[in-house]
Coordinates of N, CA and C in Angstrom, one line a residue:
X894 N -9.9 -20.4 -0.9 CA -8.4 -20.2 -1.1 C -7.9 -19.6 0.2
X895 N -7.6 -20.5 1.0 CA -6.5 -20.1 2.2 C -5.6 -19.1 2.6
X896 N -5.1 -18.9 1.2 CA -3.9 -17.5 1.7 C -5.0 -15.9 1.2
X897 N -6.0 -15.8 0.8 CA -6.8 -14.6 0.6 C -7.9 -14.7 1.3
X898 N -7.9 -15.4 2.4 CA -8.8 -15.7 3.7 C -8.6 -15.1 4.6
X899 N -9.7 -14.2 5.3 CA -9.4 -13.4 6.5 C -8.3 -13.8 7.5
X900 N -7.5 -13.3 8.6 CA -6.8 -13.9 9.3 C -7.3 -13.5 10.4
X901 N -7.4 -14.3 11.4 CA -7.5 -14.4 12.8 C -6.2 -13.8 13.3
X902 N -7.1 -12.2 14.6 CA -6.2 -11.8 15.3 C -5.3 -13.1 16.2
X903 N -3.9 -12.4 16.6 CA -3.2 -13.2 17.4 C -3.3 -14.5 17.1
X904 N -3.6 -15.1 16.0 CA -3.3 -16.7 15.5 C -1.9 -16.7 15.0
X905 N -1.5 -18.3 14.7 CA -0.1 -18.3 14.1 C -0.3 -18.0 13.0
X906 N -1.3 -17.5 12.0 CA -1.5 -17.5 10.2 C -1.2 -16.0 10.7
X907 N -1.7 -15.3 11.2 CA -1.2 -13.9 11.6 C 0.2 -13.6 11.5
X908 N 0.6 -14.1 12.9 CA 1.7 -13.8 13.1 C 2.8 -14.6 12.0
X909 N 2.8 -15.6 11.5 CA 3.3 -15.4 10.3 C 3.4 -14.5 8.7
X910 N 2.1 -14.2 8.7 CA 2.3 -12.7 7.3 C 2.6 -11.8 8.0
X911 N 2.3 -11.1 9.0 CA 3.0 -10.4 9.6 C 4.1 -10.3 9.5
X912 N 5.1 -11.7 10.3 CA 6.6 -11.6 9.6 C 7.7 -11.6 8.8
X913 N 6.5 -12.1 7.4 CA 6.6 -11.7 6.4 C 6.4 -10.8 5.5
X914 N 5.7 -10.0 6.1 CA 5.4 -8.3 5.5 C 6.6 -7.8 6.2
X915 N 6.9 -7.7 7.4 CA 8.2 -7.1 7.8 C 9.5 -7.4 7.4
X916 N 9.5 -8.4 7.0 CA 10.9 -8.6 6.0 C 10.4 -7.9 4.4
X917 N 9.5 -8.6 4.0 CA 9.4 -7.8 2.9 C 9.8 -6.0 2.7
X918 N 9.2 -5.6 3.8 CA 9.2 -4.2 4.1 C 10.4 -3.6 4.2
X919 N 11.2 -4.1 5.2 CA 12.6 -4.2 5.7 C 13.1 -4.5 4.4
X920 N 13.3 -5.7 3.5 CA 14.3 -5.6 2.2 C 13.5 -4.3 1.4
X921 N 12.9 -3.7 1.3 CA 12.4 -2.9 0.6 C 13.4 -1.0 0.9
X922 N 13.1 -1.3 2.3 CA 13.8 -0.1 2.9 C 15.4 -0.2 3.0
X923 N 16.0 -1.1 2.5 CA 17.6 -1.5 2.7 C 17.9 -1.4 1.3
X924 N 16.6 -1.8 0.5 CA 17.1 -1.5 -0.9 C 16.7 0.1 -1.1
X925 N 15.8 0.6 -0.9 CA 15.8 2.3 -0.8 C 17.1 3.1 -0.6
X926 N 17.1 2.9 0.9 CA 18.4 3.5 1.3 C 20.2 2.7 0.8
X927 N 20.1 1.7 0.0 CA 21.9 1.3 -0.5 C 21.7 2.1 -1.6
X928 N 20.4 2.1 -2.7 CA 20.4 2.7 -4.3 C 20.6 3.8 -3.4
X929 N 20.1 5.0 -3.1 CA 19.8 6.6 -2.8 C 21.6 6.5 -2.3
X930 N 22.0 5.7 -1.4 CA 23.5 5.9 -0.9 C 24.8 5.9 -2.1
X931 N 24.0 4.8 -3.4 CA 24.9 4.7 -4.3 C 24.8 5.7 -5.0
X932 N 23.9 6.7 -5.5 CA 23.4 7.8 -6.4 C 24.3 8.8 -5.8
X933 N 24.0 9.2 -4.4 CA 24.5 9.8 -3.8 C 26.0 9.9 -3.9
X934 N 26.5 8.7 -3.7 CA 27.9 8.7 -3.8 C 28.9 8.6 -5.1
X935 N 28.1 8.1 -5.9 CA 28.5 8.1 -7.4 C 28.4 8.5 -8.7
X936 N 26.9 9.1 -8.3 CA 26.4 10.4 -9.7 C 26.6 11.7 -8.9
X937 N 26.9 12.3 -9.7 CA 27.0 14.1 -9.7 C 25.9 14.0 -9.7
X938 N 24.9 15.6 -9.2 CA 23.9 15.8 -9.5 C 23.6 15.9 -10.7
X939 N 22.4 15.7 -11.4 CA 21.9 15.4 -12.7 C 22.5 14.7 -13.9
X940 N 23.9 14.0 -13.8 CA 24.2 12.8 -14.1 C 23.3 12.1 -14.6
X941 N 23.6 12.0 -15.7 CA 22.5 10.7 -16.2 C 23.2 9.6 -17.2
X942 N 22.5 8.1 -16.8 CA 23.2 7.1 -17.8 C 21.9 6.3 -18.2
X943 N 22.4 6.5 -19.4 CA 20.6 6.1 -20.4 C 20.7 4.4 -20.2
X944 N 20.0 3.5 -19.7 CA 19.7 2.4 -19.6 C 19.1 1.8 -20.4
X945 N 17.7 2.4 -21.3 CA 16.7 1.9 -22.5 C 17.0 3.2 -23.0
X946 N 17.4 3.0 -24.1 CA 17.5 4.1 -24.9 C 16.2 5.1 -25.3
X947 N 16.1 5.9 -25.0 CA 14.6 6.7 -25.0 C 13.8 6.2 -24.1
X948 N 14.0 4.9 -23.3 CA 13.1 5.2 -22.4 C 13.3 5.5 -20.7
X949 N 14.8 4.9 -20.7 CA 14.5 4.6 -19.4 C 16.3 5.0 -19.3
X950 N 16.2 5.8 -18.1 CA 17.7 6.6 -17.5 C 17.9 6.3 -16.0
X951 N 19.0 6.5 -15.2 CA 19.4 6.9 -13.9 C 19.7 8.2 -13.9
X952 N 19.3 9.0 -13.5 CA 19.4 10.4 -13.3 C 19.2 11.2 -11.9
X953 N 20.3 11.3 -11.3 CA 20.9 11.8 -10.2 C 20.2 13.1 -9.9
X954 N 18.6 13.1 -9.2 CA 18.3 14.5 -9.0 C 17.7 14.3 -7.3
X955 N 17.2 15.7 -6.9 CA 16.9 16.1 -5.5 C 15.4 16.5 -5.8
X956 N 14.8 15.8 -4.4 CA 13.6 16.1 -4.7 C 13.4 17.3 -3.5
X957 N 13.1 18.5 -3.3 CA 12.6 19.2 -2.3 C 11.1 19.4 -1.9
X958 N 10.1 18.2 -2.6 CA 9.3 18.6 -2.4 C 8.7 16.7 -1.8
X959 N 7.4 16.8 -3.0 CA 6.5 15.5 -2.2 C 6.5 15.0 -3.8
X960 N 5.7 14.5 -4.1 CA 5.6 14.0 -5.2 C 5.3 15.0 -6.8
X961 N 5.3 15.0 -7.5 CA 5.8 15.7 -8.7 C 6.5 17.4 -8.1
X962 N 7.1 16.9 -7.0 CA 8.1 18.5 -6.1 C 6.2 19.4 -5.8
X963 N 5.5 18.7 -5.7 CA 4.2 19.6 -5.1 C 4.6 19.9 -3.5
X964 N 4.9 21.2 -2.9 CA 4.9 21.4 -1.4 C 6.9 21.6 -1.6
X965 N 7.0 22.2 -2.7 CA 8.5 22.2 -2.8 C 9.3 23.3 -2.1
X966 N 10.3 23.1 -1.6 CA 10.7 23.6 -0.5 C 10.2 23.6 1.3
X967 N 8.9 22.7 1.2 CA 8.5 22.7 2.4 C 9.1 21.5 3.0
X968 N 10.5 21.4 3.3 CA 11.0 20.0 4.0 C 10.4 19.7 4.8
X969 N 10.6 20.5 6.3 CA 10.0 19.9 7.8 C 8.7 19.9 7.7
X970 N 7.7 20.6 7.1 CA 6.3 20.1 7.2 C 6.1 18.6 6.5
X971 N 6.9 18.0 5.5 CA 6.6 17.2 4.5 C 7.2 16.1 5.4
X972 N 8.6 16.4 6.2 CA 9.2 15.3 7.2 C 7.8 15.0 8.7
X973 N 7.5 16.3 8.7 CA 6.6 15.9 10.1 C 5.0 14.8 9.8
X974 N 4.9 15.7 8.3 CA 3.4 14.7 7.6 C 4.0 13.2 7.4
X975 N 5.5 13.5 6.7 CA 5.7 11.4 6.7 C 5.9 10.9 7.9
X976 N 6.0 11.7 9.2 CA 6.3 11.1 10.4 C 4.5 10.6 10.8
X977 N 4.0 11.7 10.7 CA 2.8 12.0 11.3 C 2.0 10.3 10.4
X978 N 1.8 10.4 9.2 CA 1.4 9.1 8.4 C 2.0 7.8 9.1
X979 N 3.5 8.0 9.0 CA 3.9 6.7 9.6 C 3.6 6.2 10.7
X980 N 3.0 7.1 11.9 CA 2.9 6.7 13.4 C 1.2 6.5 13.1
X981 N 0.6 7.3 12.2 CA -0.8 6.9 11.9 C -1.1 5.3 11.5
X982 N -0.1 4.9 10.4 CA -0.3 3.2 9.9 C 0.4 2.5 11.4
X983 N 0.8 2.5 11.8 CA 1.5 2.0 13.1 C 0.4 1.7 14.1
X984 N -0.1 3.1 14.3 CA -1.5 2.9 15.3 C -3.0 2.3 15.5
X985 N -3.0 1.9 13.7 CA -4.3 1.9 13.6 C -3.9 0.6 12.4
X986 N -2.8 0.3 12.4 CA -3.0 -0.8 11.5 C -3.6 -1.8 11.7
X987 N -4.1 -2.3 12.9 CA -5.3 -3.9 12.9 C -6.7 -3.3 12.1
X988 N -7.0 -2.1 12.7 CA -7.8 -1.8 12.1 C -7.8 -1.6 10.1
X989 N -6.5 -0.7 10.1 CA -6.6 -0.8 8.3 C -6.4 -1.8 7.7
X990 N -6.0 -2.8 8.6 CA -5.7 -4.3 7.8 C -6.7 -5.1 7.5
X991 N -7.9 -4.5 8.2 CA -9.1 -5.3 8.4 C -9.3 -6.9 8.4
X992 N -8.0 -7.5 8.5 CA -8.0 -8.7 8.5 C -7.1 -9.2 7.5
X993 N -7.0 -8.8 6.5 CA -7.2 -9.2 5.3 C -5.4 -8.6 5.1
X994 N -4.7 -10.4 4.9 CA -3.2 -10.5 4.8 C -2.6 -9.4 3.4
X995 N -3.5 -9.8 2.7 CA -2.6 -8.4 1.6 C -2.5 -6.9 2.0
X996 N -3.3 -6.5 2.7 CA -3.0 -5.4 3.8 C -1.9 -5.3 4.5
X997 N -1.6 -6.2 5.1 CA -0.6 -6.3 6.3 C 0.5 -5.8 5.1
X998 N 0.7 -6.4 3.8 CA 2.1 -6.0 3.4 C 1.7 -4.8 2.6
X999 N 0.9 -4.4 2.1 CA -0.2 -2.8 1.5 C 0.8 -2.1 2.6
X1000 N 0.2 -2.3 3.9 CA 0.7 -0.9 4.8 C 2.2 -1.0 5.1
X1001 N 2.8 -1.9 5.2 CA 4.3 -2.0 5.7 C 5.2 -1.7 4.4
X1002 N 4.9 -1.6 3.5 CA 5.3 -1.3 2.0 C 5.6 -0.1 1.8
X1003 N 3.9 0.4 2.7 CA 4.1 2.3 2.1 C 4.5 2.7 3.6
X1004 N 4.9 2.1 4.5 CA 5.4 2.5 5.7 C 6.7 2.4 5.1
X1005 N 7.4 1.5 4.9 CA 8.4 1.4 4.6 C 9.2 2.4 3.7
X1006 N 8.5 2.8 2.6 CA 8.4 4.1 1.6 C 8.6 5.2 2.5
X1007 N 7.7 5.6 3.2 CA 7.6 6.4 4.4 C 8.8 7.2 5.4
X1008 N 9.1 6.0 5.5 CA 10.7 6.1 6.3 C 11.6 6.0 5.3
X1009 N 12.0 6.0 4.3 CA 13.4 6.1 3.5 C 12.8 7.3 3.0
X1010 N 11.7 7.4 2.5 CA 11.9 9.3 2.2 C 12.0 10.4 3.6
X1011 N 11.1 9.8 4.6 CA 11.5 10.9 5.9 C 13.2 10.7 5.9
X1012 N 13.8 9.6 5.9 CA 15.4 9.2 6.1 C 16.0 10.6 5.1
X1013 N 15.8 10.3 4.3 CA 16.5 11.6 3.1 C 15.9 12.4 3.5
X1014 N 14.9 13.1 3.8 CA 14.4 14.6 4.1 C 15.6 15.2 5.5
X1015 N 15.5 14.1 6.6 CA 16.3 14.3 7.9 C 17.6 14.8 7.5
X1016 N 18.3 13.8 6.8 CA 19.3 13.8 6.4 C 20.4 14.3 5.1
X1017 N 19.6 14.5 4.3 CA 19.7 15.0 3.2 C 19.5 16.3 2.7
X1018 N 18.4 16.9 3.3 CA 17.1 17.7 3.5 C 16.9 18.1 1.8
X1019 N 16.5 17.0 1.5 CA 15.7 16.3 0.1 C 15.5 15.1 -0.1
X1020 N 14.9 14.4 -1.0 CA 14.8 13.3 -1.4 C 15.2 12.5 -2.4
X1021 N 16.3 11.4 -2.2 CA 17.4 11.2 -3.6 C 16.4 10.9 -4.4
X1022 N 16.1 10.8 -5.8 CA 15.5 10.4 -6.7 C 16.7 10.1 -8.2
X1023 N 16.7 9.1 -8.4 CA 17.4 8.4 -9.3 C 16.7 7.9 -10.7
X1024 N 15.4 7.3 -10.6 CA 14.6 6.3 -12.3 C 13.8 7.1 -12.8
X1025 N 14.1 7.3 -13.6 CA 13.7 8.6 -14.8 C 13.5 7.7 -16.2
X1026 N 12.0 7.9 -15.9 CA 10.9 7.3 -17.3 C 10.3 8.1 -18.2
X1027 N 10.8 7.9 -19.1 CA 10.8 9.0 -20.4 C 10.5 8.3 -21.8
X1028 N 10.2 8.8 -22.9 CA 9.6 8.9 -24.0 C 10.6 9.8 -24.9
X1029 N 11.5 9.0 -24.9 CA 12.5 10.1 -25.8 C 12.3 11.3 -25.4
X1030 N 13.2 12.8 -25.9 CA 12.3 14.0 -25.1 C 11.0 14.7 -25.6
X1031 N 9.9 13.5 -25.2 CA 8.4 14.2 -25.6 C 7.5 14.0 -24.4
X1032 N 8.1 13.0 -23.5 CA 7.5 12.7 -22.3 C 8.3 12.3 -21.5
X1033 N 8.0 13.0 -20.2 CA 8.6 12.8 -19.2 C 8.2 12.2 -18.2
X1034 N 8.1 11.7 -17.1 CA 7.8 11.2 -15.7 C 8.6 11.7 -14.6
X1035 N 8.2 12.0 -13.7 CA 9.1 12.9 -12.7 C 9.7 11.6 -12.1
X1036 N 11.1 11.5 -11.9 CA 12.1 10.8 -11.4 C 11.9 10.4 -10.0
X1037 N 12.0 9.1 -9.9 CA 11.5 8.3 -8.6 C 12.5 7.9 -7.6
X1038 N 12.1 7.0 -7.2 CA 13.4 6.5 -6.1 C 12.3 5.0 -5.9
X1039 N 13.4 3.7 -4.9 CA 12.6 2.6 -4.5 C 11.3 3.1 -3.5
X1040 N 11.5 4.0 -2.6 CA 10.2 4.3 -1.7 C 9.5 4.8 -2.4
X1041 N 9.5 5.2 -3.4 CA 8.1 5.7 -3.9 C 7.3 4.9 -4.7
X1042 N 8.4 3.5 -5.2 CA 7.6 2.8 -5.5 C 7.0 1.4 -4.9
X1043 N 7.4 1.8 -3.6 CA 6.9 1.1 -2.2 C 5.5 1.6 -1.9
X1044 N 5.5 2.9 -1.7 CA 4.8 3.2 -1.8 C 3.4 3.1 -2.1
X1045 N 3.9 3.6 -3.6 CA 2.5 3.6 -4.9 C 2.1 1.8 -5.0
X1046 N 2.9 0.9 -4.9 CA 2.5 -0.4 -5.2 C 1.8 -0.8 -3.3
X1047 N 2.2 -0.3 -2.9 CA 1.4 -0.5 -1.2 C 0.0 0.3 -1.3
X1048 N 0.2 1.3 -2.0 CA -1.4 1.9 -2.0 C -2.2 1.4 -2.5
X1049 N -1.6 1.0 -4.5 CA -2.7 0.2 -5.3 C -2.9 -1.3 -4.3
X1050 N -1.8 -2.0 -3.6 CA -2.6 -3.0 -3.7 C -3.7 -3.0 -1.9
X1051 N -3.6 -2.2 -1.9 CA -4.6 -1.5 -0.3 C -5.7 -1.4 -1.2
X1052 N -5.7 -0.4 -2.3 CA -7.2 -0.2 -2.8 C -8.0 -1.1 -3.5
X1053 N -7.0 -2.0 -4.4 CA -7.4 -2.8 -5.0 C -8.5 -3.8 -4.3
X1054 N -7.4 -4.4 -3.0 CA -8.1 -4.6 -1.6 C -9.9 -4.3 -1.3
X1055 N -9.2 -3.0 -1.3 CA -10.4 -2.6 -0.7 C -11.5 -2.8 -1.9
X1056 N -11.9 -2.3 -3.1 CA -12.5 -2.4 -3.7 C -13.2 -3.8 -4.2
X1057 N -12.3 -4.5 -4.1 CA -12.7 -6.4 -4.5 C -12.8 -7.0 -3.3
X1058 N -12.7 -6.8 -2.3 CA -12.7 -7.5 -1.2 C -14.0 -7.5 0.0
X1059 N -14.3 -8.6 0.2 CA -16.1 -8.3 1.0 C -15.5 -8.6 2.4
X1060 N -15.8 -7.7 3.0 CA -15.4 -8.3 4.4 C -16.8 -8.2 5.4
X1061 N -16.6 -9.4 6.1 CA -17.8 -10.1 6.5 C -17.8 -9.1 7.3
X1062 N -17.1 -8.7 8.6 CA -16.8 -7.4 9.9 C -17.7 -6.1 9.6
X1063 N -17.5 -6.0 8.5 CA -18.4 -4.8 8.0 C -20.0 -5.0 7.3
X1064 N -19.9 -6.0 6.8 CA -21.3 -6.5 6.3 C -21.9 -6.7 7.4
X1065 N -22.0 -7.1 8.5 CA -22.4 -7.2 9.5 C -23.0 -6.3 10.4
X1066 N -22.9 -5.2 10.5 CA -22.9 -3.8 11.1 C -23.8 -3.0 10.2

């Protein structure tokens, strides 16, 4: 199968997923930042309008932290670590990509995540969070945004990656 075939550096199969991870990435980060701009501009804080009844809301909240608000109140260290991660996949991405094209859009996903939450930390000095997944009130899920689930879906499909995937580069060594 051709398209889950290693890719040759600097070939044109390259530089095409490539191109295509960056658009992907890029609509990913445009859609981050218009929702967070619309929350922002149109819900009061903690505003909420129930979508699935019991399960599923838009709820206008502030994140000050990282993920479930762990590291809360620490903006600029959490802005410098998203900086610091981001220039990390940037530097070393041939390497994390290991070849292997579902990587290329894994890392530009959670880069992309990356920079629309550093964008709200800079700018906001928090993180909009709007999708709020709940269980009538017995369960909650702490309130997301699109980069986080740029993110989380860039990580799983990196590990998944990694876990099912044989790469010859390494078997070799």
């Amino acid at each position: 199968m051709k398209s889950l075939a290693l890719v040759e550096k600097n070939s044109p199969r390259e530089k095409k997923i490539l191109l295509w991870s960056i658009v992907v990435a890029l609509v990913l980060l445009i859609a981050d930042q218009w929702t967070k701009w619309y929350f922002v501009r149109n819900f009061a804080l903690y505003e909420s309008v129930e979508l699935i009844p019991g399960w599923l809301n838009f709820t206008s909240v502030r994140n000050f932290g990282a993920a479930w608000s762990i590291f809360s109140g620490q903006v600029l260290m959490l802005l410098l670590f998203g900086i610091a991660a981001g220039i990390g996949i940037v530097i070393f991405f041939r390497k994390l990509a290991e070849n292997c094209p579902e990587r290329y859009f894994a890392l530009l996903m959670v880069l992309s995540g990356i920079i629309g939450n550093c964008f709200d930390r800079a700018f906001h000095g928090a993180v909009v969070d709007f999708i709020h997944v709940h269980y009538y009130d017995i369960w909650h899920y702490p309130v997301f945004n699109v980069a986080d689930m740029a993110i989380c879906t860039g990580v799983g499909i990196y590990v998944i990656s990694s876990l099912f995937r044989k790469n010859p580069e390494k078997d070799q060594k």
